Amino acid sequence: MMAVQNLHETSIVRRPEGRFMGAIRRNGAGYLFLSPWLIGFFCLTLGPALASLYLSFTRFDLLNAPEFIGAQNYVRMVTADPKFMASMKVTLIYVALSVPLKLAFALAVAMVLNRGMRGLPIYRAVFYLPSLLGTSVAIAVLWRQLFAADGMVNGILAQFGIIGPSWISNPNYSIYTLVVLSVWQFGSPMIIFLAGLRQIPTDMYEAASLDGASPSRQFWRITLPLLSPVIFFNLVIQVIEAFKAFTPAFVISGGSGGPINSTLFYTLYLYQEGFSYFRMGYASALAWVLVAIIAVFTAISFLTTKYWVHYDD
Protein backbone atom coordinates (compact mmCIF):
# COMPACT_ATOMS: atom_id res chain seq x y z
CA MET A 1 0.00 0.00 0.00
CA MET A 2 2.85 2.40 0.85
CA ALA A 3 4.56 1.55 -2.42
CA VAL A 4 1.43 2.41 -4.39
CA GLN A 5 1.10 5.71 -2.49
CA ASN A 6 4.77 6.64 -3.12
CA LEU A 7 4.37 5.83 -6.82
CA HIS A 8 1.28 8.03 -6.97
CA GLU A 9 3.10 10.95 -5.26
CA THR A 10 6.06 10.58 -7.62
CA SER A 11 3.79 10.78 -10.64
CA ILE A 12 2.16 13.92 -9.23
CA VAL A 13 5.52 15.61 -8.72
CA ARG A 14 6.83 14.78 -12.18
CA ARG A 15 3.68 15.62 -14.10
CA PRO A 16 4.44 19.37 -14.56
CA GLU A 17 7.85 18.56 -16.02
CA GLY A 18 6.22 16.13 -18.42
CA ARG A 19 3.70 18.74 -19.48
CA PHE A 20 6.46 21.31 -20.02
CA MET A 21 8.49 18.93 -22.15
CA GLY A 22 5.34 17.97 -24.03
CA ALA A 23 4.62 21.63 -24.75
CA ILE A 24 8.19 22.10 -25.99
CA ARG A 25 7.83 19.10 -28.29
CA ARG A 26 4.47 20.30 -29.61
CA ASN A 27 5.36 23.99 -30.06
CA GLY A 28 9.12 23.81 -30.48
CA ALA A 29 8.95 24.16 -34.26
CA GLY A 30 6.74 27.25 -33.96
CA TYR A 31 9.06 28.95 -31.46
CA LEU A 32 12.00 28.06 -33.69
CA PHE A 33 10.44 29.87 -36.64
CA LEU A 34 9.49 32.79 -34.35
CA SER A 35 12.99 33.03 -32.90
CA PRO A 36 14.27 35.67 -35.41
CA TRP A 37 11.36 37.96 -34.51
CA LEU A 38 11.71 37.24 -30.77
CA ILE A 39 15.45 37.98 -30.88
CA GLY A 40 14.83 41.18 -32.82
CA PHE A 41 12.06 42.29 -30.44
CA PHE A 42 13.98 41.70 -27.22
CA CYS A 43 17.41 42.79 -28.49
CA LEU A 44 16.53 45.60 -30.92
CA THR A 45 13.22 46.97 -29.57
CA LEU A 46 12.43 46.17 -25.95
CA GLY A 47 16.04 46.23 -24.73
CA PRO A 48 16.95 49.62 -26.25
CA ALA A 49 13.61 51.07 -25.12
CA LEU A 50 14.24 50.10 -21.51
CA ALA A 51 17.82 51.37 -21.78
CA SER A 52 16.60 54.74 -23.06
CA LEU A 53 14.12 54.91 -20.18
CA TYR A 54 17.00 54.56 -17.75
CA LEU A 55 19.13 57.06 -19.68
CA SER A 56 16.32 59.61 -19.50
CA PHE A 57 17.09 59.93 -15.78
CA THR A 58 20.82 60.41 -16.35
CA ARG A 59 23.35 62.88 -17.72
CA PHE A 60 24.98 61.00 -20.59
CA ASP A 61 27.17 62.39 -23.39
CA LEU A 62 28.11 59.12 -25.18
CA LEU A 63 31.71 59.50 -23.98
CA ASN A 64 31.45 59.21 -20.21
CA ALA A 65 29.46 56.83 -18.05
CA PRO A 66 25.83 57.85 -17.38
CA GLU A 67 25.35 59.90 -14.21
CA PHE A 68 21.99 59.46 -12.49
CA ILE A 69 20.30 62.84 -11.94
CA GLY A 70 16.70 61.84 -11.27
CA ALA A 71 13.98 63.85 -13.00
CA GLN A 72 16.18 66.86 -13.82
CA ASN A 73 15.90 66.27 -17.58
CA TYR A 74 12.11 66.40 -17.41
CA VAL A 75 12.11 69.45 -15.14
CA ARG A 76 14.49 71.30 -17.46
CA MET A 77 12.32 70.38 -20.42
CA VAL A 78 9.29 72.14 -18.96
CA THR A 79 10.92 75.06 -17.15
CA ALA A 80 14.17 76.02 -18.89
CA ASP A 81 14.06 74.90 -22.52
CA PRO A 82 12.33 77.30 -24.95
CA LYS A 83 13.24 75.11 -27.94
CA PHE A 84 11.18 72.28 -26.44
CA MET A 85 8.05 74.43 -26.53
CA ALA A 86 8.95 75.76 -29.99
CA SER A 87 9.36 72.26 -31.42
CA MET A 88 6.14 71.14 -29.75
CA LYS A 89 4.25 74.07 -31.28
CA VAL A 90 5.61 73.38 -34.77
CA THR A 91 4.80 69.68 -34.50
CA LEU A 92 1.24 70.29 -33.27
CA ILE A 93 0.62 72.73 -36.13
CA TYR A 94 1.95 70.16 -38.58
CA VAL A 95 -0.24 67.39 -37.15
CA ALA A 96 -3.35 69.60 -37.01
CA LEU A 97 -2.98 70.65 -40.66
CA SER A 98 -1.48 67.65 -42.43
CA VAL A 99 -3.60 64.83 -41.00
CA PRO A 100 -7.10 66.22 -41.80
CA LEU A 101 -6.02 67.48 -45.22
CA LYS A 102 -4.38 64.18 -46.13
CA LEU A 103 -7.37 62.13 -45.01
CA ALA A 104 -9.85 64.39 -46.80
CA PHE A 105 -7.86 64.30 -50.03
CA ALA A 106 -7.35 60.52 -49.77
CA LEU A 107 -11.09 59.97 -49.25
CA ALA A 108 -11.97 62.21 -52.20
CA VAL A 109 -9.63 60.32 -54.53
CA ALA A 110 -10.87 56.97 -53.21
CA MET A 111 -14.48 57.92 -53.94
CA VAL A 112 -13.55 58.89 -57.49
CA LEU A 113 -11.72 55.60 -58.03
CA ASN A 114 -14.62 53.68 -56.49
CA ARG A 115 -16.84 54.56 -59.43
CA GLY A 116 -15.35 51.72 -61.45
CA MET A 117 -13.23 53.56 -64.02
CA ARG A 118 -11.04 51.73 -66.50
CA GLY A 119 -7.45 51.02 -65.58
CA LEU A 120 -8.20 51.15 -61.86
CA PRO A 121 -5.14 49.05 -60.86
CA ILE A 122 -2.88 51.48 -62.73
CA TYR A 123 -4.40 54.51 -60.99
CA ARG A 124 -4.09 52.81 -57.62
CA ALA A 125 -0.42 52.08 -58.23
CA VAL A 126 0.29 55.62 -59.44
CA PHE A 127 -1.47 57.25 -56.49
CA TYR A 128 0.17 54.89 -54.00
CA LEU A 129 3.66 55.59 -55.31
CA PRO A 130 4.13 58.90 -53.41
CA SER A 131 3.52 57.07 -50.12
CA LEU A 132 6.46 54.81 -50.94
CA LEU A 133 8.78 57.62 -52.02
CA GLY A 134 7.60 60.54 -49.91
CA THR A 135 9.73 59.84 -46.84
CA SER A 136 12.94 59.40 -48.84
CA VAL A 137 15.80 61.87 -48.83
CA ALA A 138 15.61 62.21 -52.62
CA ILE A 139 11.99 63.43 -52.50
CA ALA A 140 12.83 65.89 -49.70
CA VAL A 141 15.70 67.30 -51.79
CA LEU A 142 13.38 67.55 -54.80
CA TRP A 143 10.77 69.34 -52.67
CA ARG A 144 13.38 71.83 -51.51
CA GLN A 145 14.25 72.62 -55.11
CA LEU A 146 10.59 72.94 -56.13
CA PHE A 147 9.83 75.52 -53.43
CA ALA A 148 13.09 77.45 -53.60
CA ALA A 149 13.07 81.13 -54.57
CA ASP A 150 13.97 80.19 -58.17
CA GLY A 151 12.15 76.86 -58.10
CA MET A 152 9.47 75.48 -60.35
CA VAL A 153 6.57 76.64 -58.15
CA ASN A 154 7.61 80.27 -58.41
CA GLY A 155 8.31 79.72 -62.11
CA ILE A 156 4.71 78.64 -62.65
CA LEU A 157 3.41 81.57 -60.59
CA ALA A 158 5.54 83.94 -62.66
CA GLN A 159 3.64 82.85 -65.78
CA PHE A 160 0.54 84.44 -64.24
CA GLY A 161 2.36 87.58 -63.12
CA ILE A 162 2.67 86.49 -59.49
CA ILE A 163 5.98 86.91 -57.70
CA GLY A 164 6.18 84.08 -55.25
CA PRO A 165 8.18 84.22 -52.02
CA SER A 166 11.07 82.00 -51.08
CA TRP A 167 8.86 79.32 -49.58
CA ILE A 168 11.65 77.42 -47.84
CA SER A 169 13.56 80.34 -46.32
CA ASN A 170 10.50 82.33 -45.24
CA PRO A 171 9.35 81.33 -41.71
CA ASN A 172 5.78 82.31 -42.59
CA TYR A 173 5.53 79.66 -45.32
CA SER A 174 8.15 76.98 -44.66
CA ILE A 175 5.95 74.76 -42.48
CA TYR A 176 3.24 74.75 -45.16
CA THR A 177 5.59 73.29 -47.74
CA LEU A 178 6.03 70.31 -45.42
CA VAL A 179 2.26 70.07 -44.99
CA VAL A 180 1.84 69.96 -48.78
CA LEU A 181 4.48 67.24 -48.95
CA SER A 182 2.56 65.22 -46.36
CA VAL A 183 -0.73 65.61 -48.21
CA TRP A 184 1.00 64.50 -51.41
CA GLN A 185 1.70 61.18 -49.69
CA PHE A 186 -2.00 60.29 -49.57
CA GLY A 187 -1.66 56.90 -51.25
CA SER A 188 -1.67 54.68 -48.18
CA PRO A 189 -4.89 55.97 -46.57
CA MET A 190 -6.44 56.20 -50.03
CA ILE A 191 -6.00 52.44 -50.60
CA ILE A 192 -7.54 51.71 -47.19
CA PHE A 193 -10.47 54.06 -47.89
CA LEU A 194 -11.03 52.40 -51.25
CA ALA A 195 -11.18 48.97 -49.60
CA GLY A 196 -13.69 50.30 -47.07
CA LEU A 197 -15.88 51.85 -49.77
CA ARG A 198 -16.01 48.52 -51.57
CA GLN A 199 -17.57 46.97 -48.44
CA ILE A 200 -20.56 49.34 -48.34
CA PRO A 201 -23.64 47.59 -49.85
CA THR A 202 -24.80 49.27 -53.05
CA ASP A 203 -28.44 48.53 -52.29
CA MET A 204 -28.32 51.13 -49.51
CA TYR A 205 -27.49 53.83 -52.07
CA GLU A 206 -30.20 52.52 -54.38
CA ALA A 207 -32.79 52.65 -51.61
CA ALA A 208 -31.70 56.16 -50.66
CA SER A 209 -31.96 57.29 -54.30
CA LEU A 210 -35.51 55.92 -54.51
CA ASP A 211 -36.35 57.92 -51.38
CA GLY A 212 -35.05 61.07 -53.06
CA ALA A 213 -31.78 61.48 -51.14
CA SER A 214 -29.27 63.67 -52.92
CA PRO A 215 -25.65 62.53 -53.43
CA SER A 216 -24.45 64.87 -50.68
CA ARG A 217 -27.05 63.52 -48.26
CA GLN A 218 -26.05 59.95 -49.15
CA PHE A 219 -22.46 60.85 -48.39
CA TRP A 220 -23.23 62.27 -44.94
CA ARG A 221 -25.87 59.71 -43.98
CA ILE A 222 -24.52 56.50 -45.53
CA THR A 223 -20.91 56.75 -46.63
CA LEU A 224 -19.38 58.49 -43.61
CA PRO A 225 -21.20 56.47 -40.90
CA LEU A 226 -20.41 53.12 -42.53
CA LEU A 227 -16.86 54.22 -43.30
CA SER A 228 -16.23 55.58 -39.78
CA PRO A 229 -14.22 52.51 -38.56
CA VAL A 230 -11.88 52.93 -41.53
CA ILE A 231 -11.63 56.68 -40.90
CA PHE A 232 -10.77 55.97 -37.27
CA PHE A 233 -8.03 53.52 -38.26
CA ASN A 234 -6.51 55.95 -40.76
CA LEU A 235 -6.76 58.80 -38.25
CA VAL A 236 -4.81 56.95 -35.55
CA ILE A 237 -2.13 55.76 -37.97
CA GLN A 238 -1.66 59.15 -39.62
CA VAL A 239 -1.50 61.03 -36.30
CA ILE A 240 1.26 58.71 -35.12
CA GLU A 241 3.13 59.07 -38.40
CA ALA A 242 2.80 62.87 -38.30
CA PHE A 243 4.31 63.05 -34.82
CA LYS A 244 7.19 60.86 -36.02
CA ALA A 245 7.94 62.94 -39.14
CA PHE A 246 11.65 63.70 -39.43
CA THR A 247 13.28 63.33 -42.84
CA PRO A 248 11.53 66.17 -44.74
CA ALA A 249 12.21 68.73 -42.00
CA PHE A 250 15.82 67.58 -41.63
CA VAL A 251 16.61 67.75 -45.35
CA ILE A 252 14.67 70.90 -46.20
CA SER A 253 16.08 72.88 -43.27
CA GLY A 254 19.56 71.38 -43.52
CA GLY A 255 19.17 69.87 -40.07
CA SER A 256 18.77 73.24 -38.35
CA GLY A 257 14.98 73.44 -38.12
CA GLY A 258 15.13 76.93 -39.59
CA PRO A 259 14.36 79.52 -40.54
CA ILE A 260 13.76 80.75 -36.96
CA ASN A 261 12.76 77.27 -35.79
CA SER A 262 9.76 77.29 -38.16
CA THR A 263 10.49 73.68 -39.25
CA LEU A 264 11.91 72.46 -35.95
CA PHE A 265 9.92 69.28 -35.63
CA TYR A 266 10.01 67.52 -32.26
CA THR A 267 11.91 64.56 -33.72
CA LEU A 268 14.42 66.92 -35.33
CA TYR A 269 15.04 68.64 -32.01
CA LEU A 270 15.44 65.24 -30.37
CA TYR A 271 18.03 64.35 -33.00
CA GLN A 272 19.91 67.60 -32.42
CA GLU A 273 20.09 67.03 -28.68
CA GLY A 274 21.28 63.44 -29.03
CA PHE A 275 23.63 63.51 -32.01
CA SER A 276 24.61 67.16 -32.47
CA TYR A 277 25.07 68.20 -28.84
CA PHE A 278 25.67 64.68 -27.45
CA ARG A 279 23.12 65.14 -24.68
CA MET A 280 21.85 61.60 -25.01
CA GLY A 281 20.25 61.52 -21.58
CA TYR A 282 18.16 64.58 -22.38
CA ALA A 283 17.34 63.19 -25.82
CA SER A 284 16.10 59.99 -24.18
CA ALA A 285 13.81 62.06 -21.96
CA LEU A 286 12.49 63.85 -25.06
CA ALA A 287 11.85 60.50 -26.70
CA TRP A 288 9.79 59.24 -23.77
CA VAL A 289 7.78 62.45 -23.65
CA LEU A 290 6.99 61.89 -27.33
CA VAL A 291 5.84 58.34 -26.52
CA ALA A 292 3.57 59.75 -23.81
CA ILE A 293 2.14 62.39 -26.15
CA ILE A 294 1.36 59.83 -28.85
CA ALA A 295 -0.21 57.56 -26.21
CA VAL A 296 -2.43 60.40 -24.98
CA PHE A 297 -3.64 61.30 -28.47
CA THR A 298 -4.28 57.64 -29.25
CA ALA A 299 -6.18 57.16 -26.00
CA ILE A 300 -8.32 60.23 -26.70
CA SER A 301 -9.10 58.84 -30.16
CA PHE A 302 -10.25 55.54 -28.68
CA LEU A 303 -12.29 57.22 -25.93
CA THR A 304 -14.20 59.34 -28.46
CA THR A 305 -15.07 56.44 -30.79
CA LYS A 306 -18.42 55.83 -29.08
CA TYR A 307 -19.59 59.23 -30.30
CA TRP A 308 -18.75 58.95 -33.98
CA VAL A 309 -17.54 55.46 -34.97
CA HIS A 310 -20.37 53.12 -35.99
CA TYR A 311 -19.89 49.36 -36.22
CA ASP A 312 -22.23 46.74 -37.59
CA ASP A 313 -23.72 46.04 -34.17
Short mmCIF file of N, CA, C and O in Angstrom, two decimals, residues 111-127 194 198:
data_model
loop_
_atom_site.label_atom_id
_atom_site.label_comp_id
_atom_site.label_asym_id
_atom_site.label_seq_id
_atom_site.Cartn_x
_atom_site.Cartn_y
_atom_site.Cartn_z
N MET A 111 -13.10 57.91 -53.46
CA MET A 111 -14.48 57.92 -53.94
C MET A 111 -14.54 58.05 -55.45
O MET A 111 -15.42 57.46 -56.10
N VAL A 112 -13.60 58.80 -56.02
CA VAL A 112 -13.55 58.89 -57.49
C VAL A 112 -13.16 57.55 -58.09
O VAL A 112 -13.77 57.08 -59.06
N LEU A 113 -12.15 56.90 -57.51
CA LEU A 113 -11.72 55.60 -58.03
C LEU A 113 -12.76 54.51 -57.80
O LEU A 113 -12.78 53.51 -58.51
N ASN A 114 -13.62 54.70 -56.81
CA ASN A 114 -14.62 53.68 -56.49
C ASN A 114 -15.75 53.62 -57.51
O ASN A 114 -16.59 52.73 -57.45
N ARG A 115 -15.78 54.55 -58.44
CA ARG A 115 -16.84 54.56 -59.43
C ARG A 115 -16.64 53.54 -60.54
O ARG A 115 -17.45 53.44 -61.45
N GLY A 116 -15.55 52.80 -60.50
CA GLY A 116 -15.35 51.72 -61.45
C GLY A 116 -14.78 52.17 -62.78
O GLY A 116 -15.21 51.68 -63.83
N MET A 117 -13.83 53.10 -62.78
CA MET A 117 -13.23 53.56 -64.02
C MET A 117 -12.28 52.52 -64.59
O MET A 117 -11.83 51.61 -63.88
N ARG A 118 -11.97 52.66 -65.85
CA ARG A 118 -11.04 51.73 -66.50
C ARG A 118 -9.62 51.99 -66.02
O ARG A 118 -9.25 53.10 -65.69
N GLY A 119 -8.83 50.92 -66.00
CA GLY A 119 -7.45 51.02 -65.58
C GLY A 119 -7.29 51.33 -64.11
O GLY A 119 -6.32 51.99 -63.71
N LEU A 120 -8.24 50.86 -63.29
CA LEU A 120 -8.20 51.15 -61.86
C LEU A 120 -6.91 50.68 -61.19
O LEU A 120 -6.32 51.41 -60.38
N PRO A 121 -6.40 49.47 -61.49
CA PRO A 121 -5.14 49.05 -60.86
C PRO A 121 -3.98 49.99 -61.17
O PRO A 121 -3.12 50.22 -60.31
N ILE A 122 -3.96 50.55 -62.38
CA ILE A 122 -2.88 51.48 -62.73
C ILE A 122 -2.99 52.76 -61.90
O ILE A 122 -1.99 53.26 -61.37
N TYR A 123 -4.21 53.30 -61.79
CA TYR A 123 -4.40 54.51 -60.99
C TYR A 123 -4.04 54.26 -59.54
O TYR A 123 -3.42 55.12 -58.88
N ARG A 124 -4.42 53.11 -59.01
CA ARG A 124 -4.09 52.81 -57.62
C ARG A 124 -2.59 52.77 -57.41
O ARG A 124 -2.06 53.26 -56.40
N ALA A 125 -1.88 52.16 -58.35
CA ALA A 125 -0.42 52.08 -58.23
C ALA A 125 0.21 53.45 -58.33
O ALA A 125 1.13 53.79 -57.57
N VAL A 126 -0.28 54.28 -59.24
CA VAL A 126 0.29 55.62 -59.44
C VAL A 126 0.05 56.49 -58.20
O VAL A 126 0.95 57.20 -57.74
N PHE A 127 -1.16 56.43 -57.66
CA PHE A 127 -1.47 57.25 -56.49
C PHE A 127 -0.79 56.73 -55.22
O PHE A 127 -0.57 57.50 -54.28
N LEU A 194 -10.44 53.07 -50.09
CA LEU A 194 -11.03 52.40 -51.25
C LEU A 194 -11.52 51.01 -50.88
O LEU A 194 -12.61 50.59 -51.30
N ARG A 198 -15.55 49.71 -50.86
CA ARG A 198 -16.01 48.52 -51.57
C ARG A 198 -16.87 47.62 -50.68
O ARG A 198 -17.60 46.76 -51.20
#
